[in-house]
Each structure stands twice: as structure tokens, then as C-alpha cells.
CSV table of C-alpha atoms in Angstrom, one decimal:
chain,number,residue,atom,x,y,z
A,116,SER,CA,8.7,11.4,25.3
A,117,THR,CA,9.5,11.8,21.9
A,118,LEU,CA,8.8,8.9,19.7
A,119,ALA,CA,11.1,7.6,17.2
A,120,VAL,CA,10.0,8.2,13.4
A,121,THR,CA,9.8,5.3,11.5
A,122,MET,CA,8.9,6.9,7.9
A,123,LEU,CA,8.8,10.2,6.1
A,124,ASP,CA,8.3,11.7,2.5
A,125,VAL,CA,8.3,15.3,1.3
A,126,SER,CA,6.0,16.5,-1.4
A,127,PRO,CA,7.1,16.8,-5.0
A,128,ASP,CA,6.7,20.7,-4.7
A,129,GLY,CA,9.0,20.6,-1.5
A,130,GLN,CA,6.1,22.3,0.3
A,131,TRP,CA,4.9,19.6,2.6
A,132,LEU,CA,6.9,17.1,5.0
A,133,ALA,CA,5.3,14.4,6.5
A,134,THR,CA,6.8,11.8,9.3
A,135,CYS,CA,5.0,8.8,11.2
A,136,ASP,CA,6.1,8.0,14.4
A,137,LEU,CA,5.9,4.7,16.3
A,138,ASN,CA,2.2,5.3,17.2
A,139,ALA,CA,1.2,5.7,13.3
A,140,VAL,CA,0.4,9.3,14.2
A,141,VAL,CA,1.3,11.5,11.2
A,142,HIS,CA,2.8,14.9,11.7
A,143,VAL,CA,2.9,17.2,8.8
A,144,PHE,CA,5.2,20.3,8.6
A,145,SER,CA,5.4,23.2,6.1
A,146,LEU,CA,8.6,23.6,4.5
A,147,GLN,CA,8.0,27.0,3.1
A,148,GLY,CA,8.2,28.7,6.6
A,149,ASP,CA,9.7,25.6,8.4
A,150,VAL,CA,6.7,25.3,11.2
A,151,TYR,CA,4.6,22.7,12.3
A,152,HIS,CA,1.2,22.6,10.0
A,153,THR,CA,-1.3,19.7,11.4
A,154,THR,CA,-1.5,16.4,13.2
A,155,LEU,CA,-3.9,14.1,10.7
A,156,PRO,CA,-6.5,12.0,12.0
A,157,THR,CA,-5.4,8.7,13.5
A,158,LEU,CA,-6.0,5.4,11.5
A,159,PRO,CA,-7.2,2.1,13.2
A,160,ALA,CA,-4.2,-0.1,12.1
A,161,ARG,CA,-0.1,0.4,12.5
A,162,MET,CA,0.7,2.0,9.1
A,163,THR,CA,3.3,0.0,6.6
A,164,CYS,CA,3.9,2.9,4.0
A,165,MET,CA,3.1,6.2,3.0
A,166,ARG,CA,3.8,8.5,-0.3
A,167,PHE,CA,3.0,12.0,-1.6
A,168,VAL,CA,1.2,12.0,-5.1
A,169,PRO,CA,3.8,13.3,-7.2
A,170,THR,CA,1.4,15.3,-9.5
A,171,LEU,CA,2.3,18.9,-8.6
A,172,SER,CA,-1.4,20.1,-9.1
A,173,MET,CA,-2.0,17.0,-6.3
A,174,SER,CA,1.0,17.4,-4.5
A,175,HIS,CA,-0.7,17.9,-1.1
A,176,GLU,CA,-2.5,14.4,-1.3
A,177,LEU,CA,-0.8,11.9,1.1
A,178,VAL,CA,-1.6,8.2,0.4
A,179,CYS,CA,-1.3,6.2,3.8
A,180,VAL,CA,-1.3,2.4,4.0
A,181,THR,CA,-2.0,0.2,6.9
A,182,ALA,CA,-1.2,-3.2,8.1
A,183,GLU,CA,-5.0,-4.2,7.3
A,184,ASN,CA,-4.2,-3.5,3.5
A,185,ARG,CA,-6.3,-0.3,3.4
A,186,PHE,CA,-5.4,3.0,2.1
A,187,TYR,CA,-6.5,6.5,2.9
A,188,ILE,CA,-5.9,9.7,0.9
A,189,PHE,CA,-5.4,12.9,3.0
A,190,ASP,CA,-5.6,16.4,1.8
A,191,VAL,CA,-2.8,17.5,4.3
A,192,GLU,CA,-3.4,21.0,3.5
A,193,ALA,CA,-7.1,20.8,4.7
A,194,CYS,CA,-6.1,18.1,7.4
A,195,ARG,CA,-9.0,15.5,6.3
A,196,LEU,CA,-9.7,12.5,4.1
A,197,THR,CA,-9.8,13.3,0.1
A,198,ASP,CA,-13.6,13.2,-0.9
A,199,TRP,CA,-12.6,9.8,-2.7
A,200,SER,CA,-11.5,8.4,0.6
A,201,ARG,CA,-14.6,9.9,2.5
A,202,GLN,CA,-16.9,8.5,-0.3
A,203,PHE,CA,-15.5,4.9,-1.6
A,204,HIS,CA,-13.2,4.1,1.1
A,205,ALA,CA,-15.4,1.0,1.6
A,206,ALA,CA,-15.1,0.2,-2.2
A,207,ILE,CA,-11.4,-1.6,-1.1
A,208,PRO,CA,-11.7,-5.2,-2.7
A,209,ALA,CA,-11.7,-8.3,-0.2
A,210,ASN,CA,-9.1,-9.4,-2.2
A,211,LEU,CA,-6.8,-7.0,-1.4
A,212,LEU,CA,-7.9,-7.0,2.4
A,213,ASN,CA,-7.7,-10.7,2.7
A,214,PHE,CA,-4.1,-10.8,1.5
A,215,PRO,CA,-2.0,-12.8,3.9
A,216,LEU,CA,0.9,-10.4,3.4
A,217,HIS,CA,1.1,-6.4,4.1
A,218,ILE,CA,1.7,-3.6,1.3
A,219,MET,CA,5.0,-2.4,1.8
A,220,GLY,CA,5.4,0.7,-0.6
A,221,VAL,CA,3.5,2.9,-3.3
A,222,ALA,CA,4.6,3.7,-6.6
A,223,PHE,CA,3.1,6.2,-8.9
A,224,SER,CA,2.9,6.2,-13.0
A,225,PRO,CA,4.4,9.6,-14.5
A,226,SER,CA,1.7,9.1,-17.3
A,227,THR,CA,-1.5,7.9,-15.3
A,228,GLN,CA,-3.4,10.0,-12.7
A,229,GLY,CA,-6.0,8.5,-10.4
A,230,SER,CA,-4.3,5.5,-9.9
A,231,PHE,CA,-0.9,3.7,-8.2
A,232,LEU,CA,0.8,0.6,-7.4
A,233,LEU,CA,0.8,-1.0,-4.3
A,234,GLN,CA,3.7,-3.2,-3.6
A,235,GLY,CA,4.2,-6.2,-1.3
A,236,PRO,CA,6.5,-9.2,-0.6
A,237,SER,CA,5.6,-11.3,-3.2
A,238,PHE,CA,2.8,-9.3,-5.3
A,239,LEU,CA,2.0,-5.9,-7.0
A,240,CYS,CA,-1.4,-4.2,-7.2
A,241,ASN,CA,-2.7,-1.8,-9.6
A,242,ILE,CA,-5.1,0.5,-7.9
A,243,ASP,CA,-7.8,2.6,-10.3
A,244,LEU,CA,-9.6,5.1,-7.8
A,245,GLU,CA,-12.0,5.7,-11.0
A,246,LYS,CA,-12.9,2.3,-11.2
A,247,LEU,CA,-13.4,1.7,-7.9
A,248,ALA,CA,-15.5,4.1,-7.3
A,249,ALA,CA,-17.8,2.9,-10.5
A,250,ASN,CA,-18.0,-0.3,-8.8
A,251,ALA,CA,-18.8,0.9,-5.7
A,252,SER,CA,-21.6,2.8,-7.4
A,253,VAL,CA,-23.0,-0.1,-8.9
A,254,GLY,CA,-23.2,-1.9,-5.2
A,255,PRO,CA,-22.6,-5.3,-4.1
A,256,SER,CA,-24.2,-8.2,-5.4
A,257,ASP,CA,-27.0,-9.8,-3.3
A,258,ASP,CA,-26.0,-13.2,-4.0
A,259,LYS,CA,-23.9,-14.3,-0.6
A,260,SER,CA,-22.9,-17.7,-2.2
A,261,LYS,CA,-20.8,-15.1,-4.7
A,262,LYS,CA,-18.7,-13.7,-1.7
A,263,ARG,CA,-15.0,-13.7,-2.9
A,264,LYS,CA,-12.1,-14.8,-1.0
A,265,TRP,CA,-8.3,-14.2,-1.4
A,266,SER,CA,-7.2,-16.4,-4.4
A,267,LYS,CA,-4.2,-15.9,-6.5
A,268,GLN,CA,-6.6,-16.0,-9.3
A,269,ALA,CA,-7.3,-12.5,-10.8
A,270,PRO,CA,-11.0,-11.6,-10.5
A,271,PRO,CA,-13.0,-11.9,-13.6
A,272,HIS,CA,-13.6,-8.6,-14.2
A,273,ASP,CA,-11.1,-5.5,-13.9
A,274,ASP,CA,-12.5,-4.3,-10.4
A,275,GLY,CA,-9.9,-1.4,-10.4
A,276,CYS,CA,-7.6,-3.9,-8.1
A,277,ARG,CA,-5.5,-5.9,-10.7
A,278,MET,CA,-3.1,-8.3,-8.4
A,279,LEU,CA,0.3,-9.7,-9.8
A,280,HIS,CA,2.1,-12.8,-8.7
A,281,LYS,CA,4.7,-12.8,-11.2
A,282,TYR,CA,7.8,-11.5,-8.7
A,283,GLY,CA,9.0,-12.0,-5.1
A,284,PRO,CA,10.4,-11.7,-3.1
A,285,VAL,CA,10.0,-8.0,-3.6
A,286,LEU,CA,12.4,-5.7,-1.8
A,287,GLY,CA,11.0,-2.6,-3.8
A,288,ALA,CA,9.1,-1.3,-7.4
A,289,GLU,CA,9.7,2.1,-8.7
A,290,TYR,CA,8.8,3.8,-11.9
A,291,LEU,CA,11.5,5.7,-13.8
A,292,SER,CA,9.3,6.8,-16.7
A,293,ALA,CA,5.7,6.3,-18.2
A,294,GLY,CA,5.5,2.6,-19.0
A,295,ASN,CA,9.2,1.6,-17.3
A,296,LEU,CA,8.8,0.1,-14.0
A,297,VAL,CA,12.0,-1.1,-12.2
A,298,ILE,CA,11.3,-4.1,-10.0
A,299,VAL,CA,13.9,-5.3,-7.4
A,300,GLU,CA,13.8,-8.7,-6.5
A,301,LEU,CA,15.6,-10.9,-3.6
A,302,GLN,CA,17.0,-14.3,-4.8
A,303,TRP,CA,15.7,-17.2,-3.2
A,304,LEU,CA,19.0,-18.5,-3.0
A,305,GLN,CA,20.1,-15.8,-0.7
A,306,VAL,CA,17.0,-16.5,1.3
A,307,LEU,CA,17.9,-19.7,1.9
A,308,GLU,CA,21.6,-19.2,2.9
A,309,GLN,CA,19.7,-17.3,5.7
A,310,LEU,CA,18.0,-20.1,7.1
A,311,GLY,CA,19.5,-22.1,9.8
A,312,GLY,CA,21.1,-25.4,9.2
A,313,THR,CA,18.7,-28.7,8.7
A,314,TYR,CA,17.1,-30.7,11.7
A,315,TYR,CA,18.4,-33.9,12.2
A,316,ARG,CA,16.5,-36.6,14.5
A,317,LYS,CA,17.7,-39.8,15.0
A,318,ARG,CA,15.6,-42.8,14.1
A,319,TYR,CA,15.0,-45.6,16.7
A,320,GLY,CA,17.4,-48.5,16.0
A,321,LYS,CA,19.8,-46.3,14.5
């Protein structure tokens, strides 16, 4: 049976169409010939979002994010992970992996290559692939007492994964131009209006 498509995206050059179904299987189609191209390797967890890199020279690269807050970058033309994902996938910081909320969107700055913005319900996270790779090359610390757990505090140094908790609940984030980011928030009063009535418990003797 055919599974429902949960998300799709088109590359900026109009060459590729990627779809994801309920089983988190990503199919890629070539829009130049309107034909099926390939099925990407299955990821270990449910996908929450995917987005083609908007740079024309890299428009065949697709960023896929899972519910584990891990991201994978695929070369859809070659049907494999990019060199960065294969070499430095383990470089994703624990501060992001251990965050209790899922990533729900990806945005790219028109002026910055090699980085992108991850968006969740209560956070934004700027990913710099070059810095993540550099930190992975240095290697982990031998001091196990310094193992980082999740916290809202920013890491003491820029490790290529800068998290911001200033906005929320976040419905969406998108760059309009270089340095101009639009963030759509949901008013907390609107959230409260959707909650049920207060719970009343009768006290003894009243």
C-alpha cells in the first residue's frame, strides 16, 4: 500500500523533488525528466523536517533532521551522505542531542555557506559545520567529570552549535535576506485559551 507523504521539498534550481513518507523513507525525483531518481538510506529515527541547501552550487544537498535532534546531509544526486556527514556526524554536540524538544525546521542565510539555523518550539540553534569539524578534529576531553548535560546556558566557547532561547513558542523562522530573519511566535495567551478549565477539588468540611 502507498504511504502518505508527510513532507516534501524542491531544490532551488528546480531539478530535484524530495518526499518523506510515514516510515521516514525519503524518495527523490528528477523534475527535469519527471522520473524517479533514488531512495535515500533509511535513517535510524523518525524525521521531523528536511530542506534542500539553497545555494545553487550545492542545491543537490538535502539536510534531513530526525527526532533525536541529529541532522544528516545527503547528496541526492549521488544517493549518499556528504563527506561532512560521513566524517563528522558524531561531532553534533550533546547540548543539542540531549535537548528535550525536537527540531521542527531548517533555515539558511543567503550570505553564509556551511551553516544553517535549526528551529524548535522554544529555541533556535545556529549550526556552523566548519567549527563542528574543527572541534571534532581536536578530539574529546579525557576529563569525564566535564561531560556536558543539557542546560539553557550557552557553552563556554563557540563550538559551532549556538543555541538561543529568547523566543517561543516558535511557529516558524525564515531568512528574508542576509542578516534579516523573520521569527513567528505564538502568543502565550493564545496557548492558555486552548487549555481546559481549572480543576476544582472540594475540601473536607466545606
